[in-house]
Amino acid sequence: MTEVETMSKAEWQVMRIIWTLGEATSKQVIDILVKKTDWKAATIKTLIIRLQKKHFLKADEATRPYIYQPLIAEDQAIHQSVNNLFDDLCCMKKGQAINDLIENSEISQSDISQMIATLTKKQLTAPEMVDCNCLEADLK
């Protein structure tokens, strides 16, 4: 499996465009990113090439210009990225981090309803407190 933690913030921006469009030429990606950033076309082409080398994108070389398609689904990349981040957090701080994300993110009403349903179900089996996992068991 391709590790999304190797994807830079700039590469994420390229991938977000291609995920949204489903597939794209480098010109399409460049046209969008030069409006959103101060990047030059050569920089964006370099990012696309890096994403190919990392196996996040594939080029349909039978077409001119090349059409780039994602090799990893957006939801899979997001899932992997979020879980990689949360694997590095103290178990006692994960709830606080999730709450911080909720407070500082624009979220749709349907997403909020889904989160409430998930939390209601999770609450039935949640422990009273979560133990810290920062130290090895024999060091506590």
mmCIF file of C-alpha atoms in Angstrom:
data_model
loop_
_atom_site.group_PDB
_atom_site.id
_atom_site.type_symbol
_atom_site.label_atom_id
_atom_site.label_comp_id
_atom_site.label_asym_id
_atom_site.label_seq_id
_atom_site.Cartn_x
_atom_site.Cartn_y
_atom_site.Cartn_z
ATOM 1 C CA MET A 1 0.000 0.000 0.000
ATOM 2 C CA THR A 2 1.202 3.501 -0.842
ATOM 3 C CA GLU A 3 1.941 5.471 2.328
ATOM 4 C CA VAL A 4 0.166 8.829 2.314
ATOM 5 C CA GLU A 5 2.531 10.141 4.990
ATOM 6 C CA THR A 6 5.101 10.516 2.182
ATOM 7 C CA MET A 7 2.792 13.000 0.432
ATOM 8 C CA SER A 8 3.742 16.646 0.997
ATOM 9 C CA LYS A 9 1.163 19.402 1.589
ATOM 10 C CA ALA A 10 1.788 20.646 -1.951
ATOM 11 C CA GLU A 11 1.270 17.147 -3.364
ATOM 12 C CA TRP A 12 -2.012 16.910 -1.409
ATOM 13 C CA GLN A 13 -3.196 20.046 -3.228
ATOM 14 C CA VAL A 14 -2.479 18.434 -6.601
ATOM 15 C CA MET A 15 -4.232 15.222 -5.538
ATOM 16 C CA ARG A 16 -7.290 17.118 -4.268
ATOM 17 C CA ILE A 17 -7.762 18.606 -7.740
ATOM 18 C CA ILE A 18 -7.397 15.257 -9.484
ATOM 19 C CA TRP A 19 -9.699 13.520 -6.974
ATOM 20 C CA THR A 20 -12.309 16.244 -7.506
ATOM 21 C CA LEU A 21 -12.092 16.070 -11.304
ATOM 22 C CA GLY A 22 -11.680 12.273 -11.381
ATOM 23 C CA GLU A 23 -8.807 12.661 -13.848
ATOM 24 C CA ALA A 24 -6.939 15.649 -15.249
ATOM 25 C CA THR A 25 -4.257 16.821 -17.602
ATOM 26 C CA SER A 26 -1.279 18.688 -16.206
ATOM 27 C CA LYS A 27 -2.640 21.840 -17.893
ATOM 28 C CA GLN A 28 -5.910 21.544 -15.954
ATOM 29 C CA VAL A 29 -4.029 21.140 -12.671
ATOM 30 C CA ILE A 30 -1.699 24.024 -13.524
ATOM 31 C CA ASP A 31 -4.592 26.333 -14.504
ATOM 32 C CA ILE A 32 -6.265 25.741 -11.136
ATOM 33 C CA LEU A 33 -3.159 25.934 -8.952
ATOM 34 C CA VAL A 34 -1.670 29.082 -10.497
ATOM 35 C CA LYS A 35 -4.900 30.854 -9.472
ATOM 36 C CA LYS A 36 -4.795 29.439 -5.919
ATOM 37 C CA THR A 37 -1.053 29.653 -5.240
ATOM 38 C CA ASP A 38 2.042 31.540 -6.355
ATOM 39 C CA TRP A 39 3.509 28.374 -7.897
ATOM 40 C CA LYS A 40 4.986 28.272 -11.380
ATOM 41 C CA ALA A 41 3.917 25.704 -13.994
ATOM 42 C CA ALA A 42 7.289 23.922 -13.712
ATOM 43 C CA THR A 43 6.803 23.459 -9.955
ATOM 44 C CA ILE A 44 3.363 21.924 -10.497
ATOM 45 C CA LYS A 45 4.702 19.587 -13.205
ATOM 46 C CA THR A 46 7.429 18.497 -10.769
ATOM 47 C CA LEU A 47 4.772 17.730 -8.143
ATOM 48 C CA ILE A 48 2.832 15.628 -10.657
ATOM 49 C CA ILE A 49 5.979 13.676 -11.570
ATOM 50 C CA ARG A 50 6.748 13.083 -7.873
ATOM 51 C CA LEU A 51 3.212 11.804 -7.316
ATOM 52 C CA GLN A 52 3.709 9.366 -10.193
ATOM 53 C CA LYS A 53 7.020 8.138 -8.742
ATOM 54 C CA LYS A 54 5.338 7.651 -5.353
ATOM 55 C CA HIS A 55 2.523 5.675 -7.060
ATOM 56 C CA PHE A 56 -0.269 8.112 -6.172
ATOM 57 C CA LEU A 57 -0.924 8.985 -9.833
ATOM 58 C CA LYS A 58 -0.754 7.165 -13.130
ATOM 59 C CA ALA A 59 -0.572 8.738 -16.553
ATOM 60 C CA ASP A 60 -2.504 7.461 -19.535
ATOM 61 C CA GLU A 61 0.396 7.724 -21.954
ATOM 62 C CA ALA A 62 -1.755 6.640 -24.898
ATOM 63 C CA THR A 63 -3.289 10.101 -24.932
ATOM 64 C CA ARG A 64 -1.756 13.495 -25.640
ATOM 65 C CA PRO A 65 -1.715 15.390 -23.416
ATOM 66 C CA TYR A 66 -1.350 12.751 -20.723
ATOM 67 C CA ILE A 67 -4.396 12.250 -18.550
ATOM 68 C CA TYR A 68 -3.533 11.658 -14.884
ATOM 69 C CA GLN A 69 -5.659 9.417 -12.692
ATOM 70 C CA PRO A 70 -5.387 8.742 -8.967
ATOM 71 C CA LEU A 71 -4.067 5.352 -7.867
ATOM 72 C CA ILE A 72 -5.401 5.865 -4.338
ATOM 73 C CA ALA A 73 -8.973 6.832 -3.533
ATOM 74 C CA GLU A 74 -9.442 10.114 -1.683
ATOM 75 C CA ASP A 75 -11.365 8.498 1.192
ATOM 76 C CA GLN A 76 -8.628 5.870 1.573
ATOM 77 C CA ALA A 77 -5.917 8.571 1.641
ATOM 78 C CA ILE A 78 -7.838 10.627 4.199
ATOM 79 C CA HIS A 79 -8.456 7.558 6.377
ATOM 80 C CA GLN A 80 -4.774 6.595 6.248
ATOM 81 C CA SER A 81 -3.603 10.155 6.941
ATOM 82 C CA VAL A 82 -5.933 10.687 9.906
ATOM 83 C CA ASN A 83 -5.061 7.312 11.416
ATOM 84 C CA ASN A 84 -1.326 7.950 10.977
ATOM 85 C CA LEU A 85 -1.718 11.251 12.826
ATOM 86 C CA PHE A 86 -3.816 9.758 15.614
ATOM 87 C CA ASP A 87 -1.410 6.813 16.039
ATOM 88 C CA ASP A 88 1.155 9.382 17.214
ATOM 89 C CA LEU A 89 -1.137 10.986 19.815
ATOM 90 C CA CYS A 90 -1.503 10.004 23.441
ATOM 91 C CA CYS A 91 -4.732 7.992 23.803
ATOM 92 C CA MET A 92 -5.830 10.414 26.515
ATOM 93 C CA LYS A 93 -5.604 13.345 24.039
ATOM 94 C CA LYS A 94 -7.456 11.859 21.050
ATOM 95 C CA GLY A 95 -10.919 12.960 22.190
ATOM 96 C CA GLN A 96 -9.630 16.482 22.788
ATOM 97 C CA ALA A 97 -8.054 16.519 19.306
ATOM 98 C CA ILE A 98 -11.304 15.339 17.681
ATOM 99 C CA ASN A 99 -13.253 18.000 19.575
ATOM 100 C CA ASP A 100 -10.757 20.639 18.418
ATOM 101 C CA LEU A 101 -11.249 19.532 14.798
ATOM 102 C CA ILE A 102 -15.019 19.755 15.148
ATOM 103 C CA GLU A 103 -14.876 23.217 16.707
ATOM 104 C CA ASN A 104 -12.555 24.552 14.009
ATOM 105 C CA SER A 105 -14.042 22.936 10.887
ATOM 106 C CA GLU A 106 -16.958 23.822 8.670
ATOM 107 C CA ILE A 107 -19.144 20.709 8.780
ATOM 108 C CA SER A 108 -22.466 20.023 7.063
ATOM 109 C CA GLN A 109 -25.618 19.228 9.019
ATOM 110 C CA SER A 110 -25.688 15.696 7.580
ATOM 111 C CA ASP A 111 -22.077 15.123 8.706
ATOM 112 C CA ILE A 112 -22.996 16.395 12.188
ATOM 113 C CA SER A 113 -25.974 14.015 12.325
ATOM 114 C CA GLN A 114 -23.726 11.129 11.304
ATOM 115 C CA MET A 115 -21.178 12.070 13.996
ATOM 116 C CA ILE A 116 -23.896 12.278 16.648
ATOM 117 C CA ALA A 117 -25.142 8.799 15.676
ATOM 118 C CA THR A 118 -21.592 7.412 15.758
ATOM 119 C CA LEU A 119 -20.857 9.012 19.150
ATOM 120 C CA THR A 120 -24.165 7.796 20.603
ATOM 121 C CA LYS A 121 -23.330 4.234 19.564
ATOM 122 C CA LYS A 122 -19.694 4.548 20.720
ATOM 123 C CA GLN A 123 -20.794 5.897 24.114
ATOM 124 C CA LEU A 124 -22.478 2.559 24.925
ATOM 125 C CA THR A 125 -19.125 0.748 25.075
ATOM 126 C CA ALA A 126 -16.715 3.608 25.857
ATOM 127 C CA PRO A 127 -14.613 3.330 29.024
ATOM 128 C CA GLU A 128 -15.035 5.874 31.818
ATOM 129 C CA MET A 129 -11.438 7.010 31.196
ATOM 130 C CA VAL A 130 -8.835 6.200 28.569
ATOM 131 C CA ASP A 131 -5.402 5.152 29.798
ATOM 132 C CA CYS A 132 -2.269 6.933 28.689
ATOM 133 C CA ASN A 133 -0.224 4.842 26.251
ATOM 134 C CA CYS A 134 2.877 7.056 26.184
ATOM 135 C CA LEU A 135 5.026 4.915 28.453
ATOM 136 C CA GLU A 136 5.686 1.217 28.269
ATOM 137 C CA ALA A 137 3.541 -0.857 30.637
ATOM 138 C CA ASP A 138 6.473 -1.766 32.903
ATOM 139 C CA LEU A 139 7.502 1.892 33.259
ATOM 140 C CA LYS A 140 4.146 3.035 34.731
#
